[in-house]
XYZ file of C-alpha atoms in Angstrom:
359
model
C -109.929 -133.835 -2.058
C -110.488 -130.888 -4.590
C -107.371 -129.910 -6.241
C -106.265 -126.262 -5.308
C -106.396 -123.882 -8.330
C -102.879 -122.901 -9.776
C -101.597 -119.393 -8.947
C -101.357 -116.270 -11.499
C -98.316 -117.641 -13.733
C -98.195 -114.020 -14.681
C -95.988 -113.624 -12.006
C -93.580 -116.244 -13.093
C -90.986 -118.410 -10.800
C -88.014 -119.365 -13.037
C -86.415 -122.513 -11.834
C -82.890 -123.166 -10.164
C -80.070 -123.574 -12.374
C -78.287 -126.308 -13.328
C -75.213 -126.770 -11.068
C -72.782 -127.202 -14.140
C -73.823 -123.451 -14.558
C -72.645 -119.946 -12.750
C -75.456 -118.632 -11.355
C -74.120 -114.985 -11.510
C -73.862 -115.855 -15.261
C -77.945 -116.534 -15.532
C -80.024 -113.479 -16.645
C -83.452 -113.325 -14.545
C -86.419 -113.817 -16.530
C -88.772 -110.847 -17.743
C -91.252 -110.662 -15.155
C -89.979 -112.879 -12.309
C -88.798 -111.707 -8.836
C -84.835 -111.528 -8.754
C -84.369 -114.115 -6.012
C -80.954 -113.010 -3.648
C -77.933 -114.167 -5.399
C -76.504 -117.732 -3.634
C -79.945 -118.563 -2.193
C -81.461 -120.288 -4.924
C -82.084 -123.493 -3.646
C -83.042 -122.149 -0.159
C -85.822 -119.586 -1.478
C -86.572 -121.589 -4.524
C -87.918 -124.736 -2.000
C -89.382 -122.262 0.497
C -91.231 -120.667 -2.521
C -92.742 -124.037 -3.624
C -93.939 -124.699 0.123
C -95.579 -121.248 0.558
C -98.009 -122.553 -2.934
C -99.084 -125.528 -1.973
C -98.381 -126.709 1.814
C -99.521 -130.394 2.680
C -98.968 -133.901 1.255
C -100.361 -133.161 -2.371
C -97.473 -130.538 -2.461
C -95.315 -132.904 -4.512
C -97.809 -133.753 -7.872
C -98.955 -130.478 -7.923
C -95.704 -128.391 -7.870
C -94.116 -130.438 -10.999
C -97.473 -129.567 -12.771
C -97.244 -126.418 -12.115
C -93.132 -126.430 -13.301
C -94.373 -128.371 -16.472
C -97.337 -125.091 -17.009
C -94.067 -122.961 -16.329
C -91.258 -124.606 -18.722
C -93.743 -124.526 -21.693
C -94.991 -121.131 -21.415
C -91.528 -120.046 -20.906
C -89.904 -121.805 -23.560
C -92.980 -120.496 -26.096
C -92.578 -116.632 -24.606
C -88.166 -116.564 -25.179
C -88.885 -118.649 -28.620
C -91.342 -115.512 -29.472
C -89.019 -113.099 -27.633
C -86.168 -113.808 -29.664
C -84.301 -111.495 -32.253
C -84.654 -112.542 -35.445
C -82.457 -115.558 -36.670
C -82.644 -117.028 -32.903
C -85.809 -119.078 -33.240
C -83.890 -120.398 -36.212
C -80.792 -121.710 -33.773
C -83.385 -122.818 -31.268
C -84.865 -125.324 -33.865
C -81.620 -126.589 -35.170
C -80.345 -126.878 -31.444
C -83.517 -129.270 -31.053
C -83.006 -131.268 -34.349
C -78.960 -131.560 -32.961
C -80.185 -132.955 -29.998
C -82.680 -135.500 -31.495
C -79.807 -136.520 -34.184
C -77.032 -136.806 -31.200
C -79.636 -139.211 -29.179
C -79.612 -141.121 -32.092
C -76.224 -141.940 -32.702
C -75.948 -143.070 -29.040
C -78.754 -145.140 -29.187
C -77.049 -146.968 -32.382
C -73.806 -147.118 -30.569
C -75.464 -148.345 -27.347
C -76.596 -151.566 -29.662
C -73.280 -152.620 -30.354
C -70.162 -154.010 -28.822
C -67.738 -151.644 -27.261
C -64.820 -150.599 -30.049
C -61.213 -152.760 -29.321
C -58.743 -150.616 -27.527
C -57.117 -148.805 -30.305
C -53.149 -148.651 -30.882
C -52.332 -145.257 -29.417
C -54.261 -146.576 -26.143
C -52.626 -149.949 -26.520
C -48.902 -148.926 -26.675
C -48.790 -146.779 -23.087
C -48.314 -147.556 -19.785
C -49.098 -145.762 -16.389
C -47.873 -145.784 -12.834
C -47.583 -143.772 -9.484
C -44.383 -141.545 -9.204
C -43.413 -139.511 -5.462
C -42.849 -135.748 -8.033
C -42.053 -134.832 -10.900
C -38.215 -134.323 -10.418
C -35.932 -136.561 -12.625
C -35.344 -138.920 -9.892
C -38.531 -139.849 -9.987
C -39.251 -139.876 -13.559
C -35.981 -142.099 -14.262
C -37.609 -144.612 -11.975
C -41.064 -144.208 -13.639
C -39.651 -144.858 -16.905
C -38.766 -148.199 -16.102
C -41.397 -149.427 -14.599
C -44.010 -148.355 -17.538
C -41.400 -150.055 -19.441
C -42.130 -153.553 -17.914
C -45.590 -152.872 -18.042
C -45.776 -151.445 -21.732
C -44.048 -155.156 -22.795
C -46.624 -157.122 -21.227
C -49.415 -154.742 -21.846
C -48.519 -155.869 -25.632
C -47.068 -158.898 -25.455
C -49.682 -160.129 -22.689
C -46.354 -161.915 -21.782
C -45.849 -161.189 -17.738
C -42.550 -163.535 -18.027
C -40.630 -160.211 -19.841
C -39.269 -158.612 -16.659
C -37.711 -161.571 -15.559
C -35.720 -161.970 -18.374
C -31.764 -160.845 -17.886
C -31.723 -158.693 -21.074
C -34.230 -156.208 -19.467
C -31.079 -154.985 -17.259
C -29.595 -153.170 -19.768
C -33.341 -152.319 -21.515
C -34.564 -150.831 -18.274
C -31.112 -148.699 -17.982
C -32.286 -146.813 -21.147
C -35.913 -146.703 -20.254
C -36.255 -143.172 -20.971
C -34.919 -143.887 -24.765
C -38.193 -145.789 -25.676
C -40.824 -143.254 -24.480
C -42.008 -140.928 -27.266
C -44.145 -138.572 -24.835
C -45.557 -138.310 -21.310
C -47.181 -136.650 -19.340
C -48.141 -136.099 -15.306
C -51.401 -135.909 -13.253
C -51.709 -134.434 -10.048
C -53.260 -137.561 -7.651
C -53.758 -134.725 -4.843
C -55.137 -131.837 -7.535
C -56.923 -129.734 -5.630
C -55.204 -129.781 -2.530
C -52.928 -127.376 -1.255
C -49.039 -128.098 -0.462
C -49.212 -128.155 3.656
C -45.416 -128.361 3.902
C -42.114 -128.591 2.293
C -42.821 -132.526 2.241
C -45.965 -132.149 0.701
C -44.144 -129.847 -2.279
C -41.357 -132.142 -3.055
C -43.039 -135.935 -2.468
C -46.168 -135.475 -3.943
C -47.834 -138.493 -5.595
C -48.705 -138.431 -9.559
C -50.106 -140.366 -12.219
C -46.846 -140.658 -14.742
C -48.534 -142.031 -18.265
C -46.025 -143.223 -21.052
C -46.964 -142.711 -24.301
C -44.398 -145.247 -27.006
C -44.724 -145.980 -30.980
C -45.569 -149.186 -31.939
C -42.325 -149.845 -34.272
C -39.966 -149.154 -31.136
C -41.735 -151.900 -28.822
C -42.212 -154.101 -31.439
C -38.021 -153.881 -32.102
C -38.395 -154.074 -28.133
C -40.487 -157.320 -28.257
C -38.191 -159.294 -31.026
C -35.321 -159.027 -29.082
C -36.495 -160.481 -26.223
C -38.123 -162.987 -28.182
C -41.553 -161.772 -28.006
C -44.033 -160.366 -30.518
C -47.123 -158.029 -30.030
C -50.452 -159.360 -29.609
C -52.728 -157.444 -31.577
C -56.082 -159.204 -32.129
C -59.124 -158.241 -30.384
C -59.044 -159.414 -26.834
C -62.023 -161.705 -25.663
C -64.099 -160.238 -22.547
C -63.630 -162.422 -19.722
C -66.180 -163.903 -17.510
C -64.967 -164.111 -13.413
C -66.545 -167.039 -11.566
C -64.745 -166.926 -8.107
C -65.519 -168.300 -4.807
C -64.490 -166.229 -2.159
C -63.969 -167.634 2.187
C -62.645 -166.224 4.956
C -63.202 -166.895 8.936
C -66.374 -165.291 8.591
C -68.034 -165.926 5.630
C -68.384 -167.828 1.918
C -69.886 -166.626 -1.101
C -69.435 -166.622 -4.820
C -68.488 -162.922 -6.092
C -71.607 -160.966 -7.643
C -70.781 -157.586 -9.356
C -73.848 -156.302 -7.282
C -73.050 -158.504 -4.017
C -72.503 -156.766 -0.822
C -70.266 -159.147 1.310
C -66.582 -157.486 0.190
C -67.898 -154.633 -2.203
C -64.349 -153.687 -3.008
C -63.196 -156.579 -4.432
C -65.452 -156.267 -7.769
C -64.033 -152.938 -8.238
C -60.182 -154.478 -7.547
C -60.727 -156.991 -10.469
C -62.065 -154.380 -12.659
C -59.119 -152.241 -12.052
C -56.784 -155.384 -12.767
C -57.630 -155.889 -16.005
C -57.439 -152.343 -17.594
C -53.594 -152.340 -17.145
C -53.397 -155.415 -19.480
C -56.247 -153.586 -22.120
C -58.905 -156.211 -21.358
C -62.263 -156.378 -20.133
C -64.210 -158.802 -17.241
C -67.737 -159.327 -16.523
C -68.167 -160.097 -13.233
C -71.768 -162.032 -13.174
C -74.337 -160.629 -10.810
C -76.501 -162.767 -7.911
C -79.400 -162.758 -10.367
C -77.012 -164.801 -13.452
C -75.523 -166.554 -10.633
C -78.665 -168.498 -9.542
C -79.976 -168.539 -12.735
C -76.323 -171.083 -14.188
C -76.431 -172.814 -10.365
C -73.623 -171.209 -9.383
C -73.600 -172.660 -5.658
C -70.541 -171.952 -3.728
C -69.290 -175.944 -3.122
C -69.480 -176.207 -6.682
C -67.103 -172.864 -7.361
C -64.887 -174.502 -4.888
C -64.091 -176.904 -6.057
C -63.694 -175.622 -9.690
C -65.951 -178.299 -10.833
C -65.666 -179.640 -14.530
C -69.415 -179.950 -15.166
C -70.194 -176.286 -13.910
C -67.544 -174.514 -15.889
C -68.933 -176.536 -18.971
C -72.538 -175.540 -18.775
C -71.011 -171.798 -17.482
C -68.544 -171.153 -20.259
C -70.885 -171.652 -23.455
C -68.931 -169.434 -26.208
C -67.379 -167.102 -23.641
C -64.022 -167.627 -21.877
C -64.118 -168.386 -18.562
C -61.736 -167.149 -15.580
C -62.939 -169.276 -12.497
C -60.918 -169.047 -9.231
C -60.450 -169.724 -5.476
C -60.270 -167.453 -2.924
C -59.184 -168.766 0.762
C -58.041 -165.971 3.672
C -54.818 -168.016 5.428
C -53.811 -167.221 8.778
C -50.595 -169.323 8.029
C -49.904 -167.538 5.159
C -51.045 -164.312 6.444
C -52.943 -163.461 3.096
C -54.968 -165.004 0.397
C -54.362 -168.255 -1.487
C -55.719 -167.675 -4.960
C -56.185 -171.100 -7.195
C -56.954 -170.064 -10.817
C -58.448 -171.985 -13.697
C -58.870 -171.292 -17.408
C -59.554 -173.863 -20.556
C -58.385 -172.870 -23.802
C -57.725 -175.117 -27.245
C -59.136 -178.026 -25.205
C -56.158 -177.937 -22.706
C -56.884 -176.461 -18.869
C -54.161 -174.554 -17.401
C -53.704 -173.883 -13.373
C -51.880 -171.501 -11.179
C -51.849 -170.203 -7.529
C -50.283 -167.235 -6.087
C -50.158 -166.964 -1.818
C -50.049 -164.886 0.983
C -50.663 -162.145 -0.906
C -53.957 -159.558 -1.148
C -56.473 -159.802 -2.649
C -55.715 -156.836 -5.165
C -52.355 -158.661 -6.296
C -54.317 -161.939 -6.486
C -56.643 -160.343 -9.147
C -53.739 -159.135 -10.774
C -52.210 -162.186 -10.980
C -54.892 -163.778 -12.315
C -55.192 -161.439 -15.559
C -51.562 -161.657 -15.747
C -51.766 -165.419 -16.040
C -54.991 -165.446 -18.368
C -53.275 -162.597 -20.986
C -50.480 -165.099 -20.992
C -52.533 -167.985 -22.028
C -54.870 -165.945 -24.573
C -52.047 -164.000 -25.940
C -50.660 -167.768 -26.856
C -47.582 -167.263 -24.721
C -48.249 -170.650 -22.458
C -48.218 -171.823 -19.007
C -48.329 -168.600 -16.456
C -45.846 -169.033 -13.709
């Protein structure tokens, strides 16, 4: 099939915009047609099917783009005042150093979480009035101590009474975010019970102070990445959770999210590393020795049970993970599986941080 001939590029079609960019902002290019304001996508495809109809349409319309970017980048490098060509060229050797960096960066491990990030907290408060806020203070108080600590046996204590009475003493800064941003107050409900992301920013010397007198110190080192081996059943189904499996999508996502509260990191294998160790599910199941050897190599390893209970009317989670030679066990039930994950990193900080048994 002979290749049609490209058009005149004198008369010169200048592409759609990015979407990060106004369009009103975009001057029109010397020597194009002004397309209609807001129709750019709509006239710029219709424009591409009125040069080449049929199946070849595809191949030879990015040619012709390609023809296009080059001669227009060459005509506004040529067109511009004097000093611009200049900017152009040092934009270019920006771009080539910036692509750099990140392709150094890419090659190494991901930086620690650093102090500033380590000392806050964050939860969900109903507004930003000072009912609210009083309440929010003491909750990112209990999470701030065993964010640090990676001690979850801290709120239990009887001291944190009084602590949690004087919440708002300990925070050094905070701030709000809008959960519904974006969305219009429908009512006088919606104006004074509107959710919000309350973050908690604290110095490290006041928590520490915090920490002693509840017996507790900080745990600063660099926290180990986690690997997840869990075996998942319900009425309807058994597997062993992949980060790219498909049977309960969400529950990848919920274990990711349960970690970030206590600053650590999970990797969550996917089907592909799961056949390759012989990951079956009997063997999850039972948390066998042998696996979890030839799993864990170097890495720590987080490996769990998850069974749906009809009795319980929620999950029964069954944790496992070895450290200093010793294995330590707990189970948490009737519960979902969200709060199952989280008990499960709130049980492994305990054991990494060097705080024991989790309860």
């Amino acid at each position: 099939m002979t290749t049609p001939a490209l058009p005149n590029l004198s008369k010169r079609i200048s592409s759609p915009p990015p979407k990060s960019i106004a369009r009103e902002s975009l001057p029109a290019p010397a020597g194009s047609e002004v397309l209609k304001r807001g129709a750019w996508p709509r006239q710029w495809r219709a424009r591409q099917r009125s040069l080449w109809p049929g199946p070849e349409a595809g191949a030879n319309n990015r040619r012709l783009q390609a023809v296009m970017t080059k001669k227009s980048w060459q005509a506004r490098c040529n067109a511009a005042p004097t000093g611009t060509s200049s900017m152009i060229r040092f934009s270019r050797l920006a771009l080539v150093a910036i692509g750099l960096v990140c392709t150094c960066l890419a090659g190494h491990p991901a930086l620690a979480t650093s102090l500033a990030e380590l000392y806050q907290s964050q939860t969900i408060v109903n507004g930003q009035g000072e009912e609210h806020r009083q309440a929010g203070f003491k909750i990112c108080l209990d999470k701030v101590l065993v964010r640090v600590s990676g001690d979850q046996r801290l709120p239990a204590k009887p001291q944190m009474t009084a602590l949690r009475d004087k919440a708002g003493s300990f925070v050094s800064s905070f701030r709000y975010r809008d959960r519904m941003e974006g969305i219009p107050n429908h009512d006088d409900q919606g104006t004074y019970d509107r959710p919000h992301d309350l973050t908690c920013q604290y110095t490290p010397p006041v928590i520490d102070k915090v920490l002693a007198e509840l017996g507790s110190k900080p745990w600063l080192g660099e926290r180990p990445i986690i690997s997840v081996l869990l075996a998942v059943q319900d009425a309807r189904q058994h597997f062993v959770l992949a980060s790219d499996g498909d049977e309960r999508p969400y529950m990848a996502e919920s274990f990711q999210s349960a970690a970030g509260p206590l600053a650590m990191k999970i990797v969550i294998p996917s089907k592909a590393a799961l056949v390759k160790t012989g990951a079956i599910f009997e063997q999850v199941r039972a948390l066998s020795p042998e696996l979890l050897a030839r799993t864990v190599g170097n890495q720590e390893l987080l490996a769990g049970s998850l069974v749906w209970s009809d009795k319980e009317l929620g999950w029964i989670a069954d944790w496992r993970l070895a450290m200093a030679g010793k294995t330590y066990k707990w189970q948490v039930r009737g519960v979902n599986f969200d709060e199952a994950f989280r008990v499960a990193m709130r049980g492994a900080a305990q054991i990494l941080s060097g705080n024991g048994q989790p309860e």
